[in-house]
C-alpha cells in the first residue's frame, strides 16, 4: 500500500509549477527591493523603483492566478474560503487601525503594511492547515 | 454525501493517489470526498462514475431527509 501522506502527481506538478513561476517573481522582488534601498534617490531612480515594485506586484498576482486556475475544484474551494477569512481579518484590522489613527495613538501608514502582511499570512496558514490537517 | 468510493477503490486495490490521478484531481480532493467532507461537482461526479464504470447513483447515496416533494399516494 503506497504511503497516503506522499504528495500525489497533481500536487507535485502544482508545486513544481509554482516554483517555476515563482522564481522569476522572487528575483524581480529582490531587484525592486535593491532599487529602493538607497536613501538618496534621484527622480529617475525613484521612477524605476516604483515601476519595478508595480511589475513585481502584478507578477505576484499573475503567479497566484495561474496557481488558482491550475488547482482542482476542492483546492480552489479551500483557497477561496481561506482568502475570505483573511479578507475579513484585514477589514477588521483596517477598521481598528483607522480608529487608532483617529485617536492619535498610531499613524495609519505604519500599520497598513503589517495588516496586509498579516492578512496574507492568515490566508496561507489557513489554506495550509486545512489541506495539511486532513491528509 | 455518503458514497462508496472507498469500497470501490479497495476492490480495485487502488490508493487514493491512484484514483486521484485517474480523475485528474488532487489526492486531498479524493480524501475529502471519501470522508464526506466535500461533495464533488457534477463533472467530477461523472468522471468518477466513468472511472469506476458505474452510474453516479450507484456511487453516491444522498441523504433523503427532505420530504417536500413526496406526493401523497392516496
PDB file of C-alpha atoms in Angstrom:
ATOM      1  CA  UNK A   1       0.000   0.000   0.000  1.00  0.00           C
ATOM      2  CA  UNK A   2       1.522   3.337  -1.039  1.00  0.00           C
ATOM      3  CA  UNK A   3       2.087   5.956   1.638  1.00  0.00           C
ATOM      4  CA  UNK A   4      -1.046   8.141   1.639  1.00  0.00           C
ATOM      5  CA  UNK A   5       0.923  11.073   3.066  1.00  0.00           C
ATOM      6  CA  UNK A   6       3.188  11.342  -0.011  1.00  0.00           C
ATOM      7  CA  UNK A   7       2.207  14.089  -2.413  1.00  0.00           C
ATOM      8  CA  UNK A   8       0.274  12.801  -5.420  1.00  0.00           C
ATOM      9  CA  UNK A   9       1.202  13.567  -9.018  1.00  0.00           C
ATOM     10  CA  UNK A  10      -1.186  16.515  -9.327  1.00  0.00           C
ATOM     11  CA  UNK A  11       0.082  18.135  -6.116  1.00  0.00           C
ATOM     12  CA  UNK A  12       3.721  17.589  -7.108  1.00  0.00           C
ATOM     13  CA  UNK A  13       3.112  19.096 -10.540  1.00  0.00           C
ATOM     14  CA  UNK A  14       1.339  22.073  -8.969  1.00  0.00           C
ATOM     15  CA  UNK A  15       4.212  22.707  -6.566  1.00  0.00           C
ATOM     16  CA  UNK A  16       6.743  22.413  -9.393  1.00  0.00           C
ATOM     17  CA  UNK A  17       4.758  24.874 -11.497  1.00  0.00           C
ATOM     18  CA  UNK A  18       4.570  27.352  -8.611  1.00  0.00           C
ATOM     19  CA  UNK A  19       8.344  27.095  -8.226  1.00  0.00           C
ATOM     20  CA  UNK A  20       8.915  27.666 -11.944  1.00  0.00           C
ATOM     21  CA  UNK A  21       6.524  30.619 -11.930  1.00  0.00           C
ATOM     22  CA  UNK A  22       7.704  31.974  -8.602  1.00  0.00           C
ATOM     23  CA  UNK A  23      11.483  32.064  -9.071  1.00  0.00           C
ATOM     24  CA  UNK A  24      11.486  34.905 -11.639  1.00  0.00           C
ATOM     25  CA  UNK A  25       8.984  36.802  -9.500  1.00  0.00           C
ATOM     26  CA  UNK A  26      11.153  36.426  -6.385  1.00  0.00           C
ATOM     27  CA  UNK A  27      14.132  37.687  -8.415  1.00  0.00           C
ATOM     28  CA  UNK A  28      12.070  40.656  -9.533  1.00  0.00           C
ATOM     29  CA  UNK A  29      11.152  41.317  -5.887  1.00  0.00           C
ATOM     30  CA  UNK A  30      14.816  41.347  -4.977  1.00  0.00           C
ATOM     31  CA  UNK A  31      15.540  43.817  -7.775  1.00  0.00           C
ATOM     32  CA  UNK A  32      12.699  46.093  -6.613  1.00  0.00           C
ATOM     33  CA  UNK A  33      13.995  45.914  -3.047  1.00  0.00           C
ATOM     34  CA  UNK A  34      17.524  46.736  -4.150  1.00  0.00           C
ATOM     35  CA  UNK A  35      16.347  49.678  -6.239  1.00  0.00           C
ATOM     36  CA  UNK A  36      14.511  51.123  -3.251  1.00  0.00           C
ATOM     37  CA  UNK A  37      17.260  50.584  -0.712  1.00  0.00           C
ATOM     38  CA  UNK A  38      19.395  53.647  -1.393  1.00  0.00           C
ATOM     39  CA  UNK A  39      18.442  56.625   0.810  1.00  0.00           C
ATOM     40  CA  UNK A  40      19.147  59.456  -1.644  1.00  0.00           C
ATOM     41  CA  UNK A  41      17.430  58.742  -4.916  1.00  0.00           C
ATOM     42  CA  UNK A  42      17.102  60.850  -7.999  1.00  0.00           C
ATOM     43  CA  UNK A  43      13.746  61.222  -9.718  1.00  0.00           C
ATOM     44  CA  UNK A  44      14.753  58.633 -12.315  1.00  0.00           C
ATOM     45  CA  UNK A  45      15.783  56.147  -9.629  1.00  0.00           C
ATOM     46  CA  UNK A  46      12.501  56.631  -7.805  1.00  0.00           C
ATOM     47  CA  UNK A  47      10.571  56.119 -11.020  1.00  0.00           C
ATOM     48  CA  UNK A  48      12.493  52.895 -11.705  1.00  0.00           C
ATOM     49  CA  UNK A  49      11.853  51.709  -8.160  1.00  0.00           C
ATOM     50  CA  UNK A  50       8.116  52.403  -8.420  1.00  0.00           C
ATOM     51  CA  UNK A  51       7.956  50.685 -11.827  1.00  0.00           C
ATOM     52  CA  UNK A  52       9.842  47.621 -10.547  1.00  0.00           C
ATOM     53  CA  UNK A  53       7.592  47.388  -7.490  1.00  0.00           C
ATOM     54  CA  UNK A  54       4.455  47.681  -9.619  1.00  0.00           C
ATOM     55  CA  UNK A  55       5.676  44.976 -12.015  1.00  0.00           C
ATOM     56  CA  UNK A  56       6.548  42.776  -9.030  1.00  0.00           C
ATOM     57  CA  UNK A  57       3.063  43.193  -7.566  1.00  0.00           C
ATOM     58  CA  UNK A  58       1.456  42.357 -10.921  1.00  0.00           C
ATOM     59  CA  UNK A  59       3.742  39.351 -11.312  1.00  0.00           C
ATOM     60  CA  UNK A  60       2.724  38.050  -7.871  1.00  0.00           C
ATOM     61  CA  UNK A  61      -0.922  38.401  -8.850  1.00  0.00           C
ATOM     62  CA  UNK A  62      -0.182  36.546 -12.120  1.00  0.00           C
ATOM     63  CA  UNK A  63       1.506  33.644 -10.295  1.00  0.00           C
ATOM     64  CA  UNK A  64      -1.395  33.364  -7.857  1.00  0.00           C
ATOM     65  CA  UNK A  65      -3.930  33.430 -10.680  1.00  0.00           C
ATOM     66  CA  UNK A  66      -2.092  30.691 -12.579  1.00  0.00           C
ATOM     67  CA  UNK A  67      -1.859  28.562  -9.419  1.00  0.00           C
ATOM     68  CA  UNK A  68      -5.556  29.091  -8.825  1.00  0.00           C
ATOM     69  CA  UNK A  69      -6.537  28.045 -12.327  1.00  0.00           C
ATOM     70  CA  UNK A  70      -4.291  25.001 -12.096  1.00  0.00           C
ATOM     71  CA  UNK A  71      -5.868  23.817  -8.815  1.00  0.00           C
ATOM     72  CA  UNK A  72      -8.715  21.328  -8.792  1.00  0.00           C
ATOM     73  CA  UNK A  73     -12.174  22.268  -7.553  1.00  0.00           C
ATOM     74  CA  UNK A  74     -11.569  21.140  -3.961  1.00  0.00           C
ATOM     75  CA  UNK A  75      -8.280  23.036  -3.540  1.00  0.00           C
ATOM     76  CA  UNK A  76      -9.831  26.053  -5.245  1.00  0.00           C
ATOM     77  CA  UNK A  77     -12.671  25.972  -2.682  1.00  0.00           C
ATOM     78  CA  UNK A  78     -10.161  25.745   0.167  1.00  0.00           C
ATOM     79  CA  UNK A  79      -8.199  28.706  -1.227  1.00  0.00           C
ATOM     80  CA  UNK A  80     -11.347  30.809  -1.722  1.00  0.00           C
ATOM     81  CA  UNK A  81     -12.565  30.159   1.814  1.00  0.00           C
ATOM     82  CA  UNK A  82      -9.125  30.928   3.248  1.00  0.00           C
ATOM     83  CA  UNK A  83      -9.000  34.171   1.241  1.00  0.00           C
ATOM     84  CA  UNK A  84     -12.429  35.109   2.596  1.00  0.00           C
ATOM     85  CA  UNK A  85     -11.246  34.610   6.195  1.00  0.00           C
ATOM     86  CA  UNK A  86      -8.101  36.655   5.505  1.00  0.00           C
ATOM     87  CA  UNK A  87     -10.143  39.411   3.836  1.00  0.00           C
ATOM     88  CA  UNK A  88     -12.403  39.651   6.883  1.00  0.00           C
ATOM     89  CA  UNK A  89      -9.365  39.833   9.172  1.00  0.00           C
ATOM     90  CA  UNK A  90      -7.845  42.617   7.021  1.00  0.00           C
ATOM     91  CA  UNK A  91     -11.108  44.570   7.122  1.00  0.00           C
ATOM     92  CA  UNK A  92     -11.242  44.337  10.912  1.00  0.00           C
ATOM     93  CA  UNK A  93      -7.556  45.251  11.156  1.00  0.00           C
ATOM     94  CA  UNK A  94      -8.011  48.282   8.928  1.00  0.00           C
ATOM     95  CA  UNK A  95     -11.004  49.431  10.948  1.00  0.00           C
ATOM     96  CA  UNK A  96      -9.043  49.146  14.201  1.00  0.00           C
ATOM     97  CA  UNK A  97      -6.058  50.919  12.615  1.00  0.00           C
ATOM     98  CA  UNK A  98      -8.317  53.756  11.425  1.00  0.00           C
ATOM     99  CA  UNK A  99      -9.700  54.223  14.919  1.00  0.00           C
ATOM    100  CA  UNK A 100      -6.195  54.206  16.417  1.00  0.00           C
ATOM    101  CA  UNK A 101      -5.083  56.748  13.815  1.00  0.00           C
ATOM    102  CA  UNK A 102      -8.076  58.985  14.581  1.00  0.00           C
ATOM    103  CA  UNK A 103      -7.229  58.793  18.280  1.00  0.00           C
ATOM    104  CA  UNK A 104      -3.647  59.786  17.503  1.00  0.00           C
ATOM    105  CA  UNK A 105      -2.251  56.573  19.007  1.00  0.00           C
ATOM    106  CA  UNK A 106      -0.530  55.069  15.949  1.00  0.00           C
ATOM    107  CA  UNK A 107      -0.271  56.579  12.457  1.00  0.00           C
ATOM    108  CA  UNK A 108      -2.224  54.579   9.879  1.00  0.00           C
ATOM    109  CA  UNK A 109       0.641  54.320   7.368  1.00  0.00           C
ATOM    110  CA  UNK A 110       2.738  52.442   9.926  1.00  0.00           C
ATOM    111  CA  UNK A 111       0.075  49.764  10.321  1.00  0.00           C
ATOM    112  CA  UNK A 112      -1.126  49.172   6.759  1.00  0.00           C
ATOM    113  CA  UNK A 113       1.864  47.083   5.704  1.00  0.00           C
ATOM    114  CA  UNK A 114       1.528  44.979   8.860  1.00  0.00           C
ATOM    115  CA  UNK A 115      -2.172  44.464   8.219  1.00  0.00           C
ATOM    116  CA  UNK A 116      -1.592  43.408   4.601  1.00  0.00           C
ATOM    117  CA  UNK A 117       1.213  41.034   5.561  1.00  0.00           C
ATOM    118  CA  UNK A 118      -0.889  39.686   8.405  1.00  0.00           C
ATOM    119  CA  UNK A 119      -3.783  39.083   6.013  1.00  0.00           C
ATOM    120  CA  UNK A 120      -1.505  37.218   3.607  1.00  0.00           C
ATOM    121  CA  UNK A 121      -0.175  35.123   6.472  1.00  0.00           C
ATOM    122  CA  UNK A 122      -3.706  34.263   7.635  1.00  0.00           C
ATOM    123  CA  UNK A 123      -4.646  33.240   4.081  1.00  0.00           C
ATOM    124  CA  UNK A 124      -1.641  30.997   3.582  1.00  0.00           C
ATOM    125  CA  UNK A 125      -1.709  29.450   7.057  1.00  0.00           C
ATOM    126  CA  UNK A 126      -5.458  28.765   6.919  1.00  0.00           C
ATOM    127  CA  UNK A 127      -5.184  27.129   3.492  1.00  0.00           C
ATOM    128  CA  UNK A 128      -2.159  25.106   4.538  1.00  0.00           C
ATOM    129  CA  UNK A 129      -3.719  23.898   7.798  1.00  0.00           C
ATOM    130  CA  UNK A 130      -6.932  22.863   6.065  1.00  0.00           C
ATOM    131  CA  UNK A 131      -5.111  20.774   3.487  1.00  0.00           C
ATOM    132  CA  UNK A 132      -2.419  19.526   5.886  1.00  0.00           C
ATOM    133  CA  UNK A 133      -4.779  18.557   8.704  1.00  0.00           C
ATOM    134  CA  UNK A 134      -6.816  16.224   6.529  1.00  0.00           C
ATOM    135  CA  UNK A 135      -4.283  14.080   4.716  1.00  0.00           C
TER     136      UNK A 135
ATOM    137  CA  UNK B   1     -22.994  12.831   0.952  1.00  0.00           C
ATOM    138  CA  UNK B   2     -22.467   9.169   1.609  1.00  0.00           C
ATOM    139  CA  UNK B   3     -20.575   7.331  -1.089  1.00  0.00           C
ATOM    140  CA  UNK B   4     -18.970   4.001  -1.913  1.00  0.00           C
ATOM    141  CA  UNK B   5     -15.699   5.451  -3.119  1.00  0.00           C
ATOM    142  CA  UNK B   6     -13.531   3.727  -0.534  1.00  0.00           C
ATOM    143  CA  UNK B   7     -15.207   0.389  -1.096  1.00  0.00           C
ATOM    144  CA  UNK B   8     -14.888   0.618  -4.892  1.00  0.00           C
ATOM    145  CA  UNK B   9     -11.289   1.794  -4.631  1.00  0.00           C
ATOM    146  CA  UNK B  10     -10.354  -1.033  -2.277  1.00  0.00           C
ATOM    147  CA  UNK B  11     -11.928  -3.595  -4.605  1.00  0.00           C
ATOM    148  CA  UNK B  12      -9.534  -2.466  -7.339  1.00  0.00           C
ATOM    149  CA  UNK B  13      -6.590  -2.161  -4.902  1.00  0.00           C
ATOM    150  CA  UNK B  14      -6.091   1.480  -5.825  1.00  0.00           C
ATOM    151  CA  UNK B  15      -4.591   4.021  -3.485  1.00  0.00           C
ATOM    152  CA  UNK B  16      -6.152   7.463  -3.125  1.00  0.00           C
ATOM    153  CA  UNK B  17      -3.308   8.818  -5.223  1.00  0.00           C
ATOM    154  CA  UNK B  18      -4.079   6.270  -7.968  1.00  0.00           C
ATOM    155  CA  UNK B  19      -7.735   7.293  -8.045  1.00  0.00           C
ATOM    156  CA  UNK B  20      -6.798  10.980  -7.934  1.00  0.00           C
ATOM    157  CA  UNK B  21      -4.505  10.544 -10.933  1.00  0.00           C
ATOM    158  CA  UNK B  22      -7.256   8.767 -12.888  1.00  0.00           C
ATOM    159  CA  UNK B  23      -9.755  11.519 -12.030  1.00  0.00           C
ATOM    160  CA  UNK B  24      -7.227  14.339 -12.661  1.00  0.00           C
ATOM    161  CA  UNK B  25      -7.724  15.825  -9.199  1.00  0.00           C
ATOM    162  CA  UNK B  26      -5.585  16.075  -6.085  1.00  0.00           C
ATOM    163  CA  UNK B  27      -5.380  13.312  -3.501  1.00  0.00           C
ATOM    164  CA  UNK B  28      -6.812  15.744  -0.940  1.00  0.00           C
ATOM    165  CA  UNK B  29      -9.961  16.015  -3.061  1.00  0.00           C
ATOM    166  CA  UNK B  30     -10.421  12.227  -3.106  1.00  0.00           C
ATOM    167  CA  UNK B  31      -9.801  12.075   0.639  1.00  0.00           C
ATOM    168  CA  UNK B  32     -12.336  14.840   1.263  1.00  0.00           C
ATOM    169  CA  UNK B  33     -14.971  13.073  -0.856  1.00  0.00           C
ATOM    170  CA  UNK B  34     -14.394   9.705   0.836  1.00  0.00           C
ATOM    171  CA  UNK B  35     -14.644  11.234   4.319  1.00  0.00           C
ATOM    172  CA  UNK B  36     -17.826  13.062   3.265  1.00  0.00           C
ATOM    173  CA  UNK B  37     -16.331  16.488   3.934  1.00  0.00           C
ATOM    174  CA  UNK B  38     -16.818  17.538   0.335  1.00  0.00           C
ATOM    175  CA  UNK B  39     -19.429  16.803  -2.355  1.00  0.00           C
ATOM    176  CA  UNK B  40     -17.942  16.727  -5.880  1.00  0.00           C
ATOM    177  CA  UNK B  41     -19.260  18.883  -8.686  1.00  0.00           C
ATOM    178  CA  UNK B  42     -21.317  17.260 -11.413  1.00  0.00           C
ATOM    179  CA  UNK B  43     -18.438  16.997 -13.923  1.00  0.00           C
ATOM    180  CA  UNK B  44     -16.228  15.387 -11.279  1.00  0.00           C
ATOM    181  CA  UNK B  45     -19.015  13.033 -10.228  1.00  0.00           C
ATOM    182  CA  UNK B  46     -19.389  11.941 -13.859  1.00  0.00           C
ATOM    183  CA  UNK B  47     -15.619  11.474 -14.130  1.00  0.00           C
ATOM    184  CA  UNK B  48     -15.589   9.293 -11.012  1.00  0.00           C
ATOM    185  CA  UNK B  49     -18.523   7.285 -12.355  1.00  0.00           C
ATOM    186  CA  UNK B  50     -16.686   6.768 -15.668  1.00  0.00           C
ATOM    187  CA  UNK B  51     -13.530   5.655 -13.860  1.00  0.00           C
ATOM    188  CA  UNK B  52     -15.465   3.018 -11.911  1.00  0.00           C
ATOM    189  CA  UNK B  53     -17.727   2.203 -14.865  1.00  0.00           C
ATOM    190  CA  UNK B  54     -20.826   2.756 -12.751  1.00  0.00           C
ATOM    191  CA  UNK B  55     -23.598   5.337 -12.575  1.00  0.00           C
ATOM    192  CA  UNK B  56     -23.479   8.287 -10.202  1.00  0.00           C
ATOM    193  CA  UNK B  57     -26.457   6.921  -8.263  1.00  0.00           C
ATOM    194  CA  UNK B  58     -24.597   3.652  -7.675  1.00  0.00           C
ATOM    195  CA  UNK B  59     -21.641   5.502  -6.155  1.00  0.00           C
ATOM    196  CA  UNK B  60     -23.179   8.475  -4.314  1.00  0.00           C
ATOM    197  CA  UNK B  61     -26.019   7.899  -1.863  1.00  0.00           C
ATOM    198  CA  UNK B  62     -27.902  11.085  -0.997  1.00  0.00           C
ATOM    199  CA  UNK B  63     -29.333  11.590   2.474  1.00  0.00           C
ATOM    200  CA  UNK B  64     -33.028  11.617   1.697  1.00  0.00           C
ATOM    201  CA  UNK B  65     -34.308  13.667   4.667  1.00  0.00           C
ATOM    202  CA  UNK B  66     -36.126  16.256   2.538  1.00  0.00           C
ATOM    203  CA  UNK B  67     -39.778  15.129   2.083  1.00  0.00           C
ATOM    204  CA  UNK B  68     -41.194  18.304   0.488  1.00  0.00           C
ATOM    205  CA  UNK B  69     -41.534  16.690  -2.956  1.00  0.00           C
ATOM    206  CA  UNK B  70     -43.108  13.499  -1.749  1.00  0.00           C
ATOM    207  CA  UNK B  71     -46.581  13.002  -3.127  1.00  0.00           C
ATOM    208  CA  UNK B  72     -49.435  11.540  -1.202  1.00  0.00           C
ATOM    209  CA  UNK B  73     -50.314   8.229  -2.940  1.00  0.00           C
ATOM    210  CA  UNK B  74     -53.869   8.430  -1.691  1.00  0.00           C
TER     211      UNK B  74
END
